[in-house]
């Protein structure tokens, strides 16, 4: 653990941003190795004895955002649900982690931002009791404890078994043991698990490997409105789901979610809050790195290439990847398909490895 924390601290100095869009519902979908020459299919093993699939779901909601009025500040409000799983070829969930990102950017009726954009954006699991369900809502268990109970309940079950026994039609816990801890609405979290299972693919993980989930989040790219342009309340959330065998990464997937909510100089929200927002992986070529930036490969292809490159490597190997002043890789094998900064990728992996989830 000391070694992992040391790596995390050193990589914190090279946090880089890798984010791009707007909207409301996102699900993770694996990059197709058939359509992407930058995703090395030879590094993704087929099913074998002990092999399990790694899956991820990212489901954000921005529907509770509000415009500013003379009486109250406006708020761009984000609630992102994330689920990571490993699952067998028979559909049995071997391990499961659930987390959430409660982001918020406030602005007034002149379009000025009122939120400290330098403040950290923690996940609900990271907040723990500071999330306040017990202190302010009178709950018996905090949010992180309740979703951990659901994740534990899901392990050893298929999605069908989970759906048939976990929740009522109202979305609350149906199982008595689960209900003793989880009293919140569970329907959305079960849907996230279901999506993660549906999207799971063989990336190298083996049964018994430890599943890890980490995000690096920020709102520092937000800008106030002025006479020339709308303001933007922007949440960037970079996510990795990966598995480890000791200090070695056995599977890795990286994605990036960016939500942009525009508002004008009266504090009125101009973004369609019902429009879908896509992750960079979902955007694919529509992200535009090749079309507009002349890149050798699109962002999703480069992220997939990096993830495949670090699979089978140790944390020390990942932190030791040679980079230039932009933290772009200089290793010939990696730089042939990855030309973007990888500092943020390295930091994300280090954070996941050091996590106890």
Short mmCIF file of C-alpha atoms in Angstrom, two decimals:
data_model
loop_
_atom_site.label_atom_id
_atom_site.label_comp_id
_atom_site.label_asym_id
_atom_site.label_seq_id
_atom_site.Cartn_x
_atom_site.Cartn_y
_atom_site.Cartn_z
CA UNK A 1 0.00 0.00 0.00
CA UNK A 2 2.84 2.42 0.81
CA UNK A 3 4.27 1.74 -2.61
CA UNK A 4 0.93 2.42 -4.28
CA UNK A 5 0.44 5.64 -2.33
CA UNK A 6 3.91 6.82 -3.27
CA UNK A 7 3.12 6.25 -6.92
CA UNK A 8 -0.18 8.10 -6.50
CA UNK A 9 1.53 11.10 -4.95
CA UNK A 10 4.15 11.28 -7.65
CA UNK A 11 1.60 11.01 -10.43
CA UNK A 12 -0.61 13.66 -8.86
CA UNK A 13 1.93 16.16 -10.18
CA UNK A 14 1.14 15.19 -13.74
CA UNK A 15 -2.65 15.23 -13.68
CA UNK A 16 -3.78 16.03 -17.20
CA UNK A 17 -7.27 16.60 -18.49
CA UNK A 18 -8.76 14.28 -21.05
CA UNK A 19 -12.37 15.29 -21.56
CA UNK A 20 -15.37 16.73 -24.50
CA UNK A 21 -19.93 17.59 -24.88
CA UNK A 22 -23.49 18.09 -23.23
CA UNK A 23 -26.65 16.28 -22.08
CA UNK A 24 -28.14 13.63 -19.82
CA UNK A 25 -27.75 9.83 -20.17
CA UNK A 26 -24.59 7.92 -20.98
CA UNK A 27 -23.76 4.25 -20.98
CA UNK A 28 -20.35 2.77 -21.52
CA UNK A 29 -19.84 0.73 -24.66
CA UNK A 30 -16.56 -1.03 -25.41
CA UNK A 31 -14.44 0.14 -28.32
CA UNK A 32 -14.83 -2.24 -31.23
CA UNK A 33 -11.55 -3.88 -32.15
CA UNK A 34 -12.95 -4.50 -35.63
CA UNK A 35 -13.43 -0.80 -36.37
CA UNK A 36 -10.32 0.53 -34.67
CA UNK A 37 -6.86 -0.27 -35.92
CA UNK A 38 -5.52 1.48 -32.81
CA UNK A 39 -7.10 -1.06 -30.48
CA UNK A 40 -4.74 -4.06 -30.54
CA UNK A 41 -7.09 -7.03 -30.69
CA UNK A 42 -4.24 -9.44 -30.03
CA UNK A 43 -3.96 -8.03 -26.50
CA UNK A 44 -7.58 -8.86 -25.67
CA UNK A 45 -7.80 -12.58 -24.87
CA UNK A 46 -10.78 -14.74 -25.74
CA UNK A 47 -12.66 -16.60 -23.03
CA UNK A 48 -10.51 -19.21 -21.32
CA UNK A 49 -10.44 -21.12 -18.06
CA UNK A 50 -10.87 -18.56 -15.30
CA UNK A 51 -11.28 -15.61 -17.65
CA UNK A 52 -13.90 -13.02 -16.69
CA UNK A 53 -15.17 -9.96 -18.51
CA UNK A 54 -14.74 -6.39 -17.28
CA UNK A 55 -17.64 -3.96 -17.65
CA UNK A 56 -18.41 -0.33 -16.92
CA UNK A 57 -21.50 1.90 -16.98
CA UNK A 58 -21.61 5.69 -16.66
CA UNK A 59 -25.08 7.19 -16.25
CA UNK A 60 -25.31 10.94 -15.60
CA UNK A 61 -28.35 13.09 -14.94
CA UNK A 62 -28.52 16.90 -15.26
CA UNK A 63 -32.30 17.25 -15.18
CA UNK A 64 -32.38 18.96 -11.79
CA UNK A 65 -30.37 21.96 -13.01
CA UNK A 66 -32.13 25.32 -12.58
CA UNK A 67 -31.81 28.83 -14.00
CA UNK A 68 -31.05 31.79 -11.77
CA UNK A 69 -33.77 34.18 -10.60
CA UNK A 70 -33.76 37.47 -8.75
CA UNK A 71 -34.29 35.50 -5.55
CA UNK A 72 -32.02 32.50 -6.02
CA UNK A 73 -28.83 31.47 -7.76
CA UNK A 74 -28.98 29.10 -10.69
CA UNK A 75 -27.33 25.72 -10.45
CA UNK A 76 -25.89 23.29 -12.98
CA UNK A 77 -26.41 20.07 -11.09
CA UNK A 78 -24.84 16.77 -12.04
CA UNK A 79 -25.55 13.35 -10.56
CA UNK A 80 -23.43 10.69 -12.25
CA UNK A 81 -23.90 7.01 -11.39
CA UNK A 82 -21.01 4.66 -12.16
CA UNK A 83 -20.95 0.87 -11.91
CA UNK A 84 -18.05 -1.50 -12.60
CA UNK A 85 -18.29 -5.29 -12.73
CA UNK A 86 -16.46 -8.45 -13.56
CA UNK A 87 -18.73 -11.12 -14.94
CA UNK A 88 -18.41 -14.71 -16.13
CA UNK A 89 -19.41 -15.94 -19.57
CA UNK A 90 -22.52 -17.39 -17.91
CA UNK A 91 -23.52 -13.90 -16.82
CA UNK A 92 -22.72 -14.35 -13.13
CA UNK A 93 -21.47 -11.12 -11.52
CA UNK A 94 -18.23 -11.95 -9.72
CA UNK A 95 -17.44 -8.50 -8.36
CA UNK A 96 -19.25 -5.16 -8.39
CA UNK A 97 -18.51 -1.56 -7.37
CA UNK A 98 -20.97 1.34 -7.42
CA UNK A 99 -20.08 5.01 -7.02
CA UNK A 100 -21.55 8.40 -7.87
CA UNK A 101 -20.40 11.95 -8.59
CA UNK A 102 -22.49 14.79 -7.13
CA UNK A 103 -21.22 17.83 -9.05
CA UNK A 104 -22.60 21.36 -8.92
CA UNK A 105 -21.76 24.80 -10.35
CA UNK A 106 -23.78 27.81 -9.19
CA UNK A 107 -24.22 31.10 -11.04
CA UNK A 108 -26.25 34.26 -10.45
CA UNK A 109 -28.71 36.31 -12.50
CA UNK A 110 -25.85 38.24 -14.14
CA UNK A 111 -24.12 35.09 -15.41
CA UNK A 112 -21.33 35.25 -12.82
CA UNK A 113 -20.12 31.95 -11.36
CA UNK A 114 -20.52 31.70 -7.59
CA UNK A 115 -18.87 28.30 -7.00
CA UNK A 116 -15.22 27.86 -6.06
CA UNK A 117 -13.99 26.14 -9.21
CA UNK A 118 -10.76 25.03 -7.54
CA UNK A 119 -12.54 23.00 -4.86
CA UNK A 120 -12.20 19.20 -5.21
CA UNK A 121 -15.13 17.26 -6.64
CA UNK A 122 -15.31 14.08 -4.56
CA UNK A 123 -17.37 11.00 -5.34
CA UNK A 124 -20.10 9.85 -2.98
CA UNK A 125 -17.94 6.97 -1.79
CA UNK A 126 -15.08 9.37 -1.09
CA UNK A 127 -17.41 11.68 0.82
CA UNK A 128 -18.65 8.86 3.05
CA UNK A 129 -20.51 10.32 6.01
CA UNK A 130 -19.85 13.84 4.72
CA UNK A 131 -22.45 13.14 2.04
CA UNK A 132 -24.91 13.70 4.88
CA UNK A 133 -27.70 11.15 4.54
CA UNK A 134 -27.43 10.25 8.21
CA UNK A 135 -26.70 13.72 9.53
CA UNK A 136 -29.32 15.61 7.51
CA UNK A 137 -31.74 12.97 6.28
CA UNK A 138 -31.96 10.77 9.34
CA UNK A 139 -30.93 7.67 7.40
CA UNK A 140 -29.64 4.67 9.31
CA UNK A 141 -26.87 4.06 6.79
CA UNK A 142 -24.90 6.47 4.60
CA UNK A 143 -25.13 6.38 0.77
CA UNK A 144 -21.83 4.55 0.32
CA UNK A 145 -22.90 1.88 2.82
CA UNK A 146 -26.23 1.37 1.08
CA UNK A 147 -24.83 0.97 -2.44
CA UNK A 148 -22.07 -1.28 -1.08
CA UNK A 149 -24.82 -3.53 0.28
CA UNK A 150 -26.44 -3.63 -3.17
CA UNK A 151 -23.10 -4.39 -4.84
CA UNK A 152 -22.43 -7.22 -2.40
CA UNK A 153 -25.95 -8.56 -2.98
CA UNK A 154 -25.36 -8.56 -6.74
CA UNK A 155 -22.21 -10.65 -6.51
CA UNK A 156 -22.82 -14.29 -7.32
CA UNK A 157 -26.03 -13.49 -9.20
CA UNK A 158 -27.02 -12.92 -12.79
CA UNK A 159 -28.81 -9.76 -13.83
CA UNK A 160 -32.04 -11.75 -14.07
CA UNK A 161 -31.63 -13.02 -10.51
CA UNK A 162 -30.75 -9.53 -9.34
CA UNK A 163 -33.79 -7.99 -11.00
CA UNK A 164 -36.15 -10.68 -9.79
CA UNK A 165 -35.08 -10.58 -6.17
CA UNK A 166 -33.42 -7.27 -5.39
CA UNK A 167 -35.99 -4.55 -5.96
CA UNK A 168 -39.72 -3.94 -5.92
CA UNK A 169 -41.65 -2.31 -8.77
CA UNK A 170 -41.16 0.96 -6.91
CA UNK A 171 -37.38 0.52 -7.06
CA UNK A 172 -36.83 -0.12 -3.36
CA UNK A 173 -35.16 -3.18 -1.82
CA UNK A 174 -37.33 -6.30 -1.93
CA UNK A 175 -34.91 -8.70 -0.27
CA UNK A 176 -35.22 -8.48 3.52
CA UNK A 177 -31.46 -8.60 4.18
CA UNK A 178 -30.79 -5.95 1.56
CA UNK A 179 -33.65 -3.78 2.82
CA UNK A 180 -32.16 -3.81 6.32
CA UNK A 181 -29.31 -1.64 4.98
CA UNK A 182 -30.46 -0.15 1.67
CA UNK A 183 -33.48 2.12 2.07
CA UNK A 184 -32.79 4.47 -0.85
CA UNK A 185 -34.23 4.11 -4.35
CA UNK A 186 -32.21 1.31 -5.98
CA UNK A 187 -33.75 1.09 -9.43
CA UNK A 188 -31.17 3.31 -11.11
CA UNK A 189 -28.25 1.47 -9.53
CA UNK A 190 -29.59 -1.90 -10.61
CA UNK A 191 -29.95 -0.49 -14.15
CA UNK A 192 -26.32 0.68 -14.00
CA UNK A 193 -25.19 -2.80 -12.98
CA UNK A 194 -27.25 -4.29 -15.80
CA UNK A 195 -25.65 -1.93 -18.31
CA UNK A 196 -22.17 -2.70 -17.03
CA UNK A 197 -22.81 -6.43 -17.41
CA UNK A 198 -24.20 -5.95 -20.93
CA UNK A 199 -21.11 -3.99 -21.93
CA UNK A 200 -18.56 -6.31 -20.32
CA UNK A 201 -15.84 -7.78 -22.55
CA UNK A 202 -12.76 -9.97 -22.15
CA UNK A 203 -9.82 -7.64 -21.55
CA UNK A 204 -7.50 -9.98 -19.66
CA UNK A 205 -9.09 -10.27 -16.22
CA UNK A 206 -9.12 -13.64 -14.46
CA UNK A 207 -11.46 -14.92 -11.78
CA UNK A 208 -10.28 -13.71 -8.39
CA UNK A 209 -8.58 -10.56 -9.69
CA UNK A 210 -9.38 -7.46 -7.66
CA UNK A 211 -11.77 -5.02 -9.33
CA UNK A 212 -10.91 -1.32 -9.02
CA UNK A 213 -12.89 1.80 -9.92
CA UNK A 214 -11.62 5.38 -9.84
CA UNK A 215 -12.57 8.80 -11.15
CA UNK A 216 -10.80 12.15 -11.35
CA UNK A 217 -13.34 14.98 -11.43
CA UNK A 218 -13.21 18.75 -11.77
CA UNK A 219 -15.29 21.83 -12.64
CA UNK A 220 -12.35 24.20 -13.21
CA UNK A 221 -13.05 24.58 -16.94
CA UNK A 222 -16.32 26.40 -16.19
CA UNK A 223 -16.58 30.03 -17.39
CA UNK A 224 -18.86 32.98 -16.61
CA UNK A 225 -21.21 34.47 -19.18
CA UNK A 226 -20.45 37.80 -20.84
CA UNK A 227 -21.78 39.95 -23.66
CA UNK A 228 -19.94 37.90 -26.29
CA UNK A 229 -20.67 34.35 -25.18
CA UNK A 230 -22.72 32.19 -22.86
CA UNK A 231 -21.23 30.92 -19.66
CA UNK A 232 -20.44 27.22 -19.33
CA UNK A 233 -20.82 25.10 -16.21
CA UNK A 234 -18.63 22.12 -16.98
CA UNK A 235 -18.05 18.87 -15.12
CA UNK A 236 -15.18 16.71 -16.35
CA UNK A 237 -15.14 13.15 -15.03
CA UNK A 238 -12.40 10.76 -16.11
CA UNK A 239 -13.08 7.13 -15.24
CA UNK A 240 -11.21 3.85 -15.19
CA UNK A 241 -12.41 0.38 -14.33
CA UNK A 242 -9.54 -2.08 -14.02
CA UNK A 243 -8.58 -5.35 -12.41
CA UNK A 244 -5.37 -6.29 -10.64
CA UNK A 245 -3.49 -9.41 -9.60
CA UNK A 246 -1.24 -8.13 -6.87
CA UNK A 247 0.64 -5.20 -8.35
CA UNK A 248 -0.09 -6.19 -11.95
CA UNK A 249 -2.90 -4.74 -14.06
CA UNK A 250 -4.89 -7.52 -15.70
CA UNK A 251 -7.53 -5.43 -17.48
CA UNK A 252 -8.09 -1.73 -17.96
CA UNK A 253 -10.68 0.52 -19.53
CA UNK A 254 -10.59 4.32 -19.61
CA UNK A 255 -13.36 6.72 -20.59
CA UNK A 256 -14.04 10.42 -20.12
CA UNK A 257 -17.33 12.21 -19.53
CA UNK A 258 -17.75 15.94 -20.01
CA UNK A 259 -21.02 17.75 -19.40
CA UNK A 260 -21.43 21.37 -20.48
CA UNK A 261 -24.43 23.39 -19.36
CA UNK A 262 -24.62 26.84 -20.94
CA UNK A 263 -26.26 29.89 -19.36
CA UNK A 264 -26.55 33.52 -20.45
CA UNK A 265 -25.97 36.86 -18.74
CA UNK A 266 -29.37 36.65 -17.07
CA UNK A 267 -28.53 33.27 -15.53
CA UNK A 268 -30.94 31.46 -17.82
CA UNK A 269 -29.91 27.92 -18.82
CA UNK A 270 -29.66 27.61 -22.61
CA UNK A 271 -28.76 23.90 -22.84
CA UNK A 272 -31.42 21.30 -23.57
CA UNK A 273 -31.30 19.35 -20.31
CA UNK A 274 -33.05 16.38 -21.92
CA UNK A 275 -30.49 15.96 -24.72
CA UNK A 276 -28.11 12.98 -24.43
CA UNK A 277 -24.50 13.53 -23.48
CA UNK A 278 -21.95 11.09 -24.84
CA UNK A 279 -18.62 10.04 -23.42
CA UNK A 280 -15.55 10.39 -25.62
CA UNK A 281 -15.64 6.67 -26.31
CA UNK A 282 -19.24 6.91 -27.44
CA UNK A 283 -18.52 9.95 -29.58
CA UNK A 284 -15.81 8.03 -31.41
CA UNK A 285 -14.86 9.89 -34.58
CA UNK A 286 -17.47 12.54 -33.84
CA UNK A 287 -15.13 13.80 -31.12
CA UNK A 288 -13.13 15.19 -34.03
CA UNK A 289 -9.46 14.67 -33.18
CA UNK A 290 -8.78 13.26 -36.63
CA UNK A 291 -11.14 15.50 -38.57
CA UNK A 292 -10.23 18.78 -36.91
CA UNK A 293 -6.87 18.14 -35.27
CA UNK A 294 -5.21 15.83 -37.78
CA UNK A 295 -4.51 13.21 -35.10
CA UNK A 296 -3.22 9.78 -36.07
CA UNK A 297 -6.08 8.16 -34.17
CA UNK A 298 -9.29 9.29 -32.46
CA UNK A 299 -9.40 9.81 -28.68
CA UNK A 300 -11.26 6.56 -28.00
CA UNK A 301 -8.75 4.62 -30.09
CA UNK A 302 -5.82 6.20 -28.27
CA UNK A 303 -7.34 5.55 -24.84
CA UNK A 304 -7.98 1.92 -25.81
CA UNK A 305 -4.40 1.56 -27.07
CA UNK A 306 -3.03 2.94 -23.82
CA UNK A 307 -5.27 0.65 -21.76
CA UNK A 308 -4.12 -2.37 -23.76
CA UNK A 309 -0.48 -1.28 -23.42
CA UNK A 310 -0.61 -1.11 -19.60
CA UNK A 311 -2.45 -4.41 -19.24
CA UNK A 312 0.06 -6.94 -17.92
CA UNK A 313 2.29 -4.21 -16.49
CA UNK A 314 2.91 -3.21 -12.88
CA UNK A 315 2.20 0.18 -11.35
CA UNK A 316 5.91 0.95 -11.42
CA UNK A 317 5.95 0.15 -15.14
CA UNK A 318 3.03 2.52 -15.77
CA UNK A 319 4.50 5.37 -13.74
CA UNK A 320 7.83 4.85 -15.50
CA UNK A 321 6.53 5.22 -19.06
CA UNK A 322 8.79 7.75 -20.77
CA UNK A 323 7.04 10.99 -21.74
CA UNK A 324 7.95 14.38 -23.19
CA UNK A 325 7.22 17.84 -21.77
CA UNK A 326 3.54 17.45 -22.72
CA UNK A 327 3.46 14.05 -20.96
CA UNK A 328 2.88 12.44 -24.35
CA UNK A 329 4.60 9.03 -24.60
CA UNK A 330 8.00 8.75 -26.23
CA UNK A 331 8.14 4.93 -26.19
CA UNK A 332 8.06 3.87 -29.84
CA UNK A 333 5.53 1.07 -29.40
CA UNK A 334 3.11 3.35 -27.56
CA UNK A 335 3.68 6.64 -29.38
CA UNK A 336 2.82 5.04 -32.72
CA UNK A 337 -0.84 4.97 -31.66
CA UNK A 338 -0.97 7.33 -28.66
CA UNK A 339 0.03 10.96 -29.23
CA UNK A 340 -2.11 12.65 -26.56
CA UNK A 341 -0.99 13.43 -23.02
CA UNK A 342 -1.01 10.34 -20.81
CA UNK A 343 -0.26 12.07 -17.51
CA UNK A 344 -3.91 11.98 -16.54
CA UNK A 345 -4.18 8.33 -17.54
CA UNK A 346 -1.23 7.46 -15.32
CA UNK A 347 -2.68 9.38 -12.39
CA UNK A 348 -6.07 7.74 -12.85
CA UNK A 349 -4.55 4.26 -12.80
CA UNK A 350 -2.51 5.10 -9.71
CA UNK A 351 -5.62 6.36 -7.93
CA UNK A 352 -7.54 3.21 -8.83
CA UNK A 353 -4.71 0.97 -7.64
CA UNK A 354 -4.50 2.78 -4.31
CA UNK A 355 -8.28 2.65 -3.74
CA UNK A 356 -9.82 0.26 -1.25
CA UNK A 357 -13.14 -0.18 -3.10
#
